[in-house]
Amino acid sequence: MLQITIPNNNAHFDLHKAATFQGTATNGIITVKLVADDKWPLGNANVDPNGNWSIIYSGFTQAGNRQITAIGFDSSNQQQTSTSINIVVSAQLDRIIQAAASSEIADYNWHQRGIAPIGYIKGMALVYGRVYCKLKAGDAAAKEMAKANTGNTEKDALAHYAQIFQNVGMNNDTPGVDTLRHLFVLLIGLGMRESSGKYCEGRDLSADNVTAETAEAGLFQTSYNARSANPLLPQLFQQYLTNPSGFVEVFKEGVTCSNSNWENFGEGQGKEFQRLSKACPAFAAEFAAVGLRNLRKHWGPINTKEAEILPEANTLLLEVQKIVDEFNLCPILH
């Protein structure tokens, strides 16, 4: 017997989000293959000793009604059984993506970095939409990002950047959505400075950071040892390991990755942190956002104030908030 237990029949997914499929298997089935519409492969998985299997598909390529079929194979790779469900794939997040594509920040020529990959601007708009929803739901990490300027210039990037924020009319003295949005304005600038908006960026090859603890990875060139700055950081790592839905298909647009970009260093959880930072850009962004409020010295461009603060980024993120609220996108962005 073979079952798909998650999602339910006729569940809704968005075109730009990863989809997780889970199920059970018995009667000698050791591997499961998942296909859409009887032809498009979505992935394979081994059945664990308890009879469970799980497959994460990075993102659908077209909207509409889709039939998802799980096919079970025995130890001789012979098909034994199959089961199907129907799902609905929509493109509601396209509203955010289109707003990002047409924004002024999408055409901005960043200092010494040029114009951002369009996937970076689109992806960061989606991540902000997700974290905005998390803040409205009372999520602890989002509240940490959105706390008022602490005044601690040694640890808090918003305190370190206080005068620059003041110069462009962004006040961070009150906890809440405005401070969260301004933090993401800084985060967008940091990503351009650290990786030129390249989600798969590997460590700086000119540096000696080659251990699992210190090797930097991803959009914001963050390393695993930053986790000690706040207990919420290891929690975010575990959450995204369990559900690595990070809008990577969006961040890919306009980016080319080399073999060296994908190389990870050391062993254990630190190596896994590097992999996840590149494979799941939303994780990299949320981790760095909490880090900026607690360990600003981790990032050289923050220390030197080279990460740009741009009102055009704030304008886009305000538009994202409006779209999320108007079209009730929080259930899709989660």
Short mmCIF file of C-alpha atoms in Angstrom, two decimals:
data_model
loop_
_atom_site.label_atom_id
_atom_site.label_comp_id
_atom_site.label_asym_id
_atom_site.label_seq_id
_atom_site.Cartn_x
_atom_site.Cartn_y
_atom_site.Cartn_z
CA MET A 1 0.00 0.00 0.00
CA LEU A 2 1.21 3.51 -0.85
CA GLN A 3 -0.24 6.79 0.42
CA ILE A 4 0.33 10.52 0.04
CA THR A 5 -0.52 11.92 3.47
CA ILE A 6 0.68 15.51 2.94
CA PRO A 7 -0.77 17.53 1.26
CA ASN A 8 -4.46 16.82 1.24
CA ASN A 9 -6.27 16.24 -2.04
CA ASN A 10 -7.00 19.55 -3.85
CA ALA A 11 -4.45 21.46 -1.75
CA HIS A 12 -3.27 24.84 -3.07
CA PHE A 13 0.35 25.71 -3.84
CA ASP A 14 1.99 28.77 -5.30
CA LEU A 15 4.09 28.63 -8.43
CA HIS A 16 7.09 30.21 -6.71
CA LYS A 17 7.23 28.16 -3.52
CA ALA A 18 8.71 24.77 -2.78
CA ALA A 19 6.18 22.00 -2.24
CA THR A 20 6.60 19.22 0.32
CA PHE A 21 5.05 15.79 -0.27
CA GLN A 22 5.04 13.13 2.42
CA GLY A 23 3.55 9.68 2.69
CA THR A 24 3.70 6.11 3.87
CA ALA A 25 4.48 2.81 2.18
CA THR A 26 4.20 -0.88 3.04
CA ASN A 27 4.48 -4.30 1.36
CA GLY A 28 8.13 -4.22 0.37
CA ILE A 29 8.20 -0.77 -1.22
CA ILE A 30 11.65 0.74 -0.64
CA THR A 31 11.68 3.75 -2.99
CA VAL A 32 9.09 6.25 -4.16
CA LYS A 33 9.08 8.31 -7.35
CA LEU A 34 6.87 11.39 -7.63
CA VAL A 35 5.60 12.74 -10.97
CA ALA A 36 3.20 15.46 -12.05
CA ASP A 37 0.63 14.92 -14.79
CA ASP A 38 2.02 11.43 -15.43
CA LYS A 39 5.18 12.81 -17.04
CA TRP A 40 7.06 15.54 -15.12
CA PRO A 41 9.49 14.14 -12.49
CA LEU A 42 9.32 15.84 -9.10
CA GLY A 43 11.84 13.69 -7.23
CA ASN A 44 12.63 10.36 -5.61
CA ALA A 45 12.92 9.24 -2.01
CA ASN A 46 13.85 6.20 0.01
CA VAL A 47 11.28 4.75 2.39
CA ASP A 48 12.63 4.83 5.95
CA PRO A 49 12.39 1.87 8.37
CA ASN A 50 9.11 3.23 9.73
CA GLY A 51 7.54 3.22 6.28
CA ASN A 52 7.66 7.00 5.73
CA TRP A 53 8.94 8.99 2.76
CA SER A 54 9.29 12.69 1.97
CA ILE A 55 10.08 14.67 -1.21
CA ILE A 56 10.58 18.44 -1.51
CA TYR A 57 10.07 19.91 -4.98
CA SER A 58 11.68 23.31 -5.50
CA GLY A 59 8.91 24.98 -7.51
CA PHE A 60 6.36 24.29 -10.23
CA THR A 61 6.84 25.69 -13.72
CA GLN A 62 3.22 26.35 -14.62
CA ALA A 63 -0.03 27.15 -12.86
CA GLY A 64 -3.23 25.13 -13.07
CA ASN A 65 -4.74 21.89 -11.84
CA ARG A 66 -2.09 19.19 -11.49
CA GLN A 67 -2.25 15.48 -10.80
CA ILE A 68 0.54 14.29 -8.51
CA THR A 69 1.31 10.56 -8.60
CA ALA A 70 3.53 8.60 -6.20
CA ILE A 71 4.93 5.35 -7.62
CA GLY A 72 6.34 2.66 -5.35
CA PHE A 73 9.23 0.33 -6.29
CA ASP A 74 10.57 -2.78 -4.61
CA SER A 75 14.20 -3.82 -4.06
CA SER A 76 14.42 -5.07 -7.66
CA ASN A 77 13.32 -1.64 -8.92
CA GLN A 78 10.05 -3.11 -10.10
CA GLN A 79 6.96 -0.91 -9.91
CA GLN A 80 4.54 -2.28 -7.32
CA THR A 81 1.80 0.29 -6.89
CA SER A 82 0.88 3.96 -7.33
CA THR A 83 -1.48 6.54 -5.89
CA SER A 84 -2.52 10.04 -6.97
CA ILE A 85 -3.89 13.29 -5.64
CA ASN A 86 -4.89 16.51 -7.33
CA ILE A 87 -3.47 19.90 -6.37
CA VAL A 88 -4.03 23.46 -7.55
CA VAL A 89 -1.01 25.57 -8.48
CA SER A 90 -1.63 29.32 -8.62
CA ALA A 91 0.54 32.37 -9.23
CA GLN A 92 -0.68 34.75 -6.56
CA LEU A 93 2.85 35.73 -5.55
CA ASP A 94 3.34 37.11 -9.06
CA ARG A 95 1.86 40.36 -7.77
CA ILE A 96 4.88 40.84 -5.51
CA ILE A 97 7.30 39.67 -8.20
CA GLN A 98 5.87 42.08 -10.76
CA ALA A 99 6.05 44.97 -8.28
CA ALA A 100 9.72 44.17 -7.69
CA ALA A 101 10.49 43.90 -11.40
CA SER A 102 9.00 47.32 -12.12
CA SER A 103 10.45 49.06 -9.06
CA GLU A 104 13.06 51.81 -9.18
CA ILE A 105 15.43 49.74 -7.04
CA ALA A 106 15.49 47.08 -9.77
CA ASP A 107 17.25 49.57 -12.06
CA TYR A 108 19.53 51.13 -9.46
CA ASN A 109 23.27 51.09 -10.18
CA TRP A 110 24.78 49.98 -6.86
CA HIS A 111 28.15 51.47 -5.93
CA GLN A 112 30.93 49.26 -7.34
CA ARG A 113 28.41 46.46 -7.93
CA GLY A 114 26.22 47.58 -10.82
CA ILE A 115 22.58 46.65 -11.32
CA ALA A 116 21.33 43.78 -9.14
CA PRO A 117 20.30 40.46 -10.67
CA ILE A 118 16.56 40.82 -11.09
CA GLY A 119 16.07 37.56 -9.20
CA TYR A 120 17.68 39.17 -6.15
CA ILE A 121 15.22 42.07 -6.04
CA LYS A 122 12.25 39.78 -6.69
CA GLY A 123 13.45 37.24 -4.14
CA MET A 124 14.11 39.78 -1.40
CA ALA A 125 10.63 41.24 -1.94
CA LEU A 126 9.15 37.77 -1.39
CA VAL A 127 11.27 37.15 1.70
CA TYR A 128 10.20 40.48 3.15
CA GLY A 129 6.58 39.57 2.48
CA ARG A 130 7.08 36.32 4.40
CA VAL A 131 8.75 38.01 7.38
CA TYR A 132 6.10 40.76 7.39
CA CYS A 133 3.50 38.00 7.75
CA LYS A 134 5.54 36.37 10.49
CA LEU A 135 5.66 39.64 12.39
CA LYS A 136 1.88 40.00 12.16
CA ALA A 137 1.59 36.47 13.53
CA GLY A 138 3.86 37.24 16.50
CA ASP A 139 6.86 35.18 15.35
CA ALA A 140 9.77 35.55 17.78
CA ALA A 141 12.49 35.96 15.14
CA ALA A 142 10.49 38.59 13.26
CA LYS A 143 9.89 40.49 16.51
CA GLU A 144 13.60 40.39 17.20
CA MET A 145 14.27 41.90 13.77
CA ALA A 146 11.61 44.57 14.35
CA LYS A 147 12.64 45.66 17.84
CA ALA A 148 13.41 49.34 18.33
CA ASN A 149 16.93 50.67 17.88
CA THR A 150 18.72 49.40 20.99
CA GLY A 151 21.29 52.16 21.00
CA ASN A 152 24.01 49.51 21.26
CA THR A 153 26.33 50.45 18.43
CA GLU A 154 28.63 47.52 19.21
CA LYS A 155 25.99 44.91 18.42
CA ASP A 156 23.01 46.48 16.65
CA ALA A 157 23.40 47.47 13.00
CA LEU A 158 20.43 49.86 13.27
CA ALA A 159 22.21 51.71 16.06
CA HIS A 160 25.46 51.72 14.10
CA TYR A 161 23.60 53.15 11.07
CA ALA A 162 21.36 55.50 13.07
CA GLN A 163 22.59 58.74 11.52
CA ILE A 164 22.36 57.39 7.97
CA PHE A 165 18.79 56.20 8.58
CA GLN A 166 17.96 59.58 10.06
CA ASN A 167 19.37 61.35 7.01
CA VAL A 168 16.88 59.55 4.74
CA GLY A 169 13.92 59.89 7.09
CA MET A 170 13.75 56.31 8.37
CA ASN A 171 13.04 56.30 12.09
CA ASN A 172 13.76 53.13 14.06
CA ASP A 173 12.92 54.30 17.58
CA THR A 174 9.69 52.29 17.75
CA PRO A 175 9.36 48.52 17.47
CA GLY A 176 7.18 47.24 14.67
CA VAL A 177 6.75 47.01 10.96
CA ASP A 178 8.53 50.26 10.04
CA THR A 179 11.70 49.18 11.81
CA LEU A 180 11.42 45.72 10.24
CA ARG A 181 11.10 47.27 6.79
CA HIS A 182 14.09 49.56 7.35
CA LEU A 183 16.16 46.58 8.48
CA PHE A 184 15.36 44.87 5.18
CA VAL A 185 16.39 48.02 3.32
CA LEU A 186 19.78 47.61 4.98
CA LEU A 187 19.76 43.87 4.30
CA ILE A 188 19.17 44.44 0.59
CA GLY A 189 22.14 46.81 0.54
CA LEU A 190 24.28 44.32 2.44
CA GLY A 191 23.51 41.52 0.00
CA MET A 192 24.63 43.64 -2.92
CA ARG A 193 27.84 44.54 -1.15
CA GLU A 194 28.68 41.00 0.02
CA SER A 195 27.67 38.90 -2.99
CA SER A 196 26.37 41.27 -5.69
CA GLY A 197 22.99 39.63 -5.11
CA LYS A 198 24.24 36.14 -5.99
CA TYR A 199 22.38 33.60 -3.87
CA CYS A 200 24.90 30.79 -4.49
CA GLU A 201 28.01 32.79 -3.61
CA GLY A 202 30.66 30.65 -1.91
CA ARG A 203 33.27 31.78 0.56
CA ASP A 204 35.73 34.58 -0.19
CA LEU A 205 38.61 32.66 -1.79
CA SER A 206 41.07 35.35 -0.75
CA ALA A 207 40.31 34.70 2.94
CA ASP A 208 41.42 31.84 5.19
CA ASN A 209 37.96 30.95 6.50
CA VAL A 210 37.87 27.27 5.54
CA THR A 211 36.50 25.54 8.64
CA ALA A 212 32.86 24.52 9.08
CA GLU A 213 32.53 27.23 11.73
CA THR A 214 34.02 30.11 9.77
CA ALA A 215 33.49 29.47 6.04
CA GLU A 216 31.12 32.12 4.71
CA ALA A 217 28.30 31.34 2.33
CA GLY A 218 25.35 32.82 0.49
CA LEU A 219 23.95 36.23 -0.25
CA PHE A 220 25.20 37.83 2.97
CA GLN A 221 28.44 35.86 3.42
CA THR A 222 27.45 34.64 6.85
CA SER A 223 29.25 31.85 8.71
CA TYR A 224 27.96 29.23 11.12
CA ASN A 225 29.73 30.72 14.15
CA ALA A 226 27.34 33.69 14.02
CA ARG A 227 24.66 31.47 15.58
CA SER A 228 25.97 32.18 19.08
CA ALA A 229 24.76 35.80 18.91
CA ASN A 230 21.13 34.92 19.70
CA PRO A 231 19.24 31.70 20.61
CA LEU A 232 16.81 32.40 17.76
CA LEU A 233 19.53 31.79 15.17
CA PRO A 234 19.96 28.04 15.79
CA GLN A 235 16.16 27.79 15.85
CA LEU A 236 15.91 29.40 12.40
CA PHE A 237 18.53 26.99 11.13
CA GLN A 238 16.55 23.99 12.32
CA GLN A 239 13.25 25.37 11.02
CA TYR A 240 14.60 25.84 7.52
CA LEU A 241 16.39 22.50 7.56
CA THR A 242 13.00 20.93 8.17
CA ASN A 243 11.20 23.06 5.59
CA PRO A 244 13.71 24.55 3.13
CA SER A 245 11.25 26.70 1.20
CA GLY A 246 13.47 29.59 0.23
CA PHE A 247 12.26 30.98 -3.14
CA VAL A 248 15.46 29.73 -4.78
CA GLU A 249 13.77 29.45 -8.19
CA VAL A 250 13.11 33.19 -8.05
CA PHE A 251 16.59 34.14 -6.81
CA LYS A 252 18.15 32.17 -9.70
CA GLU A 253 17.00 34.64 -12.36
CA GLY A 254 19.95 36.51 -13.79
CA VAL A 255 22.55 34.54 -11.82
CA THR A 256 25.17 32.03 -12.97
CA CYS A 257 26.77 29.72 -10.41
CA SER A 258 30.18 28.08 -10.78
CA ASN A 259 31.30 24.74 -9.39
CA SER A 260 33.43 26.54 -6.80
CA ASN A 261 30.36 28.43 -5.56
CA TRP A 262 28.74 25.16 -4.52
CA GLU A 263 31.77 23.86 -2.61
CA ASN A 264 31.25 23.64 1.16
CA PHE A 265 33.95 23.30 3.79
CA GLY A 266 34.50 21.28 6.95
CA GLU A 267 32.04 18.72 8.25
CA GLY A 268 28.85 18.44 10.25
CA GLN A 269 26.32 21.18 10.93
CA GLY A 270 28.63 23.98 9.81
CA LYS A 271 28.97 22.41 6.38
CA GLU A 272 25.20 21.93 6.27
CA PHE A 273 24.78 25.60 7.17
CA GLN A 274 26.80 26.60 4.12
CA ARG A 275 24.75 24.35 1.87
CA LEU A 276 21.45 25.62 3.23
CA SER A 277 22.52 29.27 2.99
CA LYS A 278 22.96 28.84 -0.75
CA ALA A 279 20.12 26.41 -1.46
CA CYS A 280 17.58 28.37 0.59
CA PRO A 281 18.04 32.15 0.19
CA ALA A 282 15.10 32.96 2.49
CA PHE A 283 16.97 31.23 5.31
CA ALA A 284 20.12 33.23 4.56
CA ALA A 285 18.10 36.45 4.69
CA GLU A 286 16.25 35.72 7.93
CA PHE A 287 19.41 34.49 9.64
CA ALA A 288 21.32 37.61 8.60
CA ALA A 289 18.43 39.87 9.63
CA VAL A 290 18.46 38.55 13.19
CA GLY A 291 22.26 38.64 13.12
CA LEU A 292 22.31 42.30 12.14
CA ARG A 293 20.44 43.18 15.34
CA ASN A 294 22.86 41.23 17.55
CA LEU A 295 26.24 40.82 15.84
CA ARG A 296 26.73 43.66 13.40
CA LYS A 297 30.54 43.30 13.51
CA HIS A 298 30.19 39.98 11.66
CA TRP A 299 29.82 41.91 8.38
CA GLY A 300 32.62 44.14 7.12
CA PRO A 301 30.37 46.31 4.89
CA ILE A 302 28.23 47.07 7.95
CA ASN A 303 31.25 48.02 10.03
CA THR A 304 32.47 50.39 7.30
CA LYS A 305 28.93 51.53 6.45
CA GLU A 306 29.41 50.57 2.81
CA ALA A 307 26.06 48.77 2.60
CA GLU A 308 23.77 51.33 0.98
CA ILE A 309 20.48 52.55 2.50
CA LEU A 310 18.15 53.47 -0.35
CA PRO A 311 14.66 55.02 -0.15
CA GLU A 312 13.82 53.17 -3.38
CA ALA A 313 14.15 49.87 -1.51
CA ASN A 314 11.86 51.18 1.22
CA THR A 315 9.29 52.15 -1.41
CA LEU A 316 9.27 48.63 -2.85
CA LEU A 317 8.88 47.01 0.56
CA LEU A 318 5.98 49.32 1.40
CA GLU A 319 4.32 48.17 -1.80
CA VAL A 320 4.92 44.55 -0.79
CA GLN A 321 3.10 45.17 2.50
CA LYS A 322 0.11 46.62 0.66
CA ILE A 323 -0.04 43.69 -1.76
CA VAL A 324 0.21 41.13 1.03
CA ASP A 325 -2.63 42.76 2.95
CA GLU A 326 -4.87 43.47 -0.03
CA PHE A 327 -4.69 39.95 -1.45
CA ASN A 328 -4.34 38.05 1.85
CA LEU A 329 -1.08 36.43 0.81
CA CYS A 330 0.15 35.38 4.26
CA PRO A 331 -1.25 31.83 4.02
CA ILE A 332 0.73 31.39 0.78
CA LEU A 333 3.95 33.03 1.95
CA HIS A 334 4.31 31.03 5.18
#
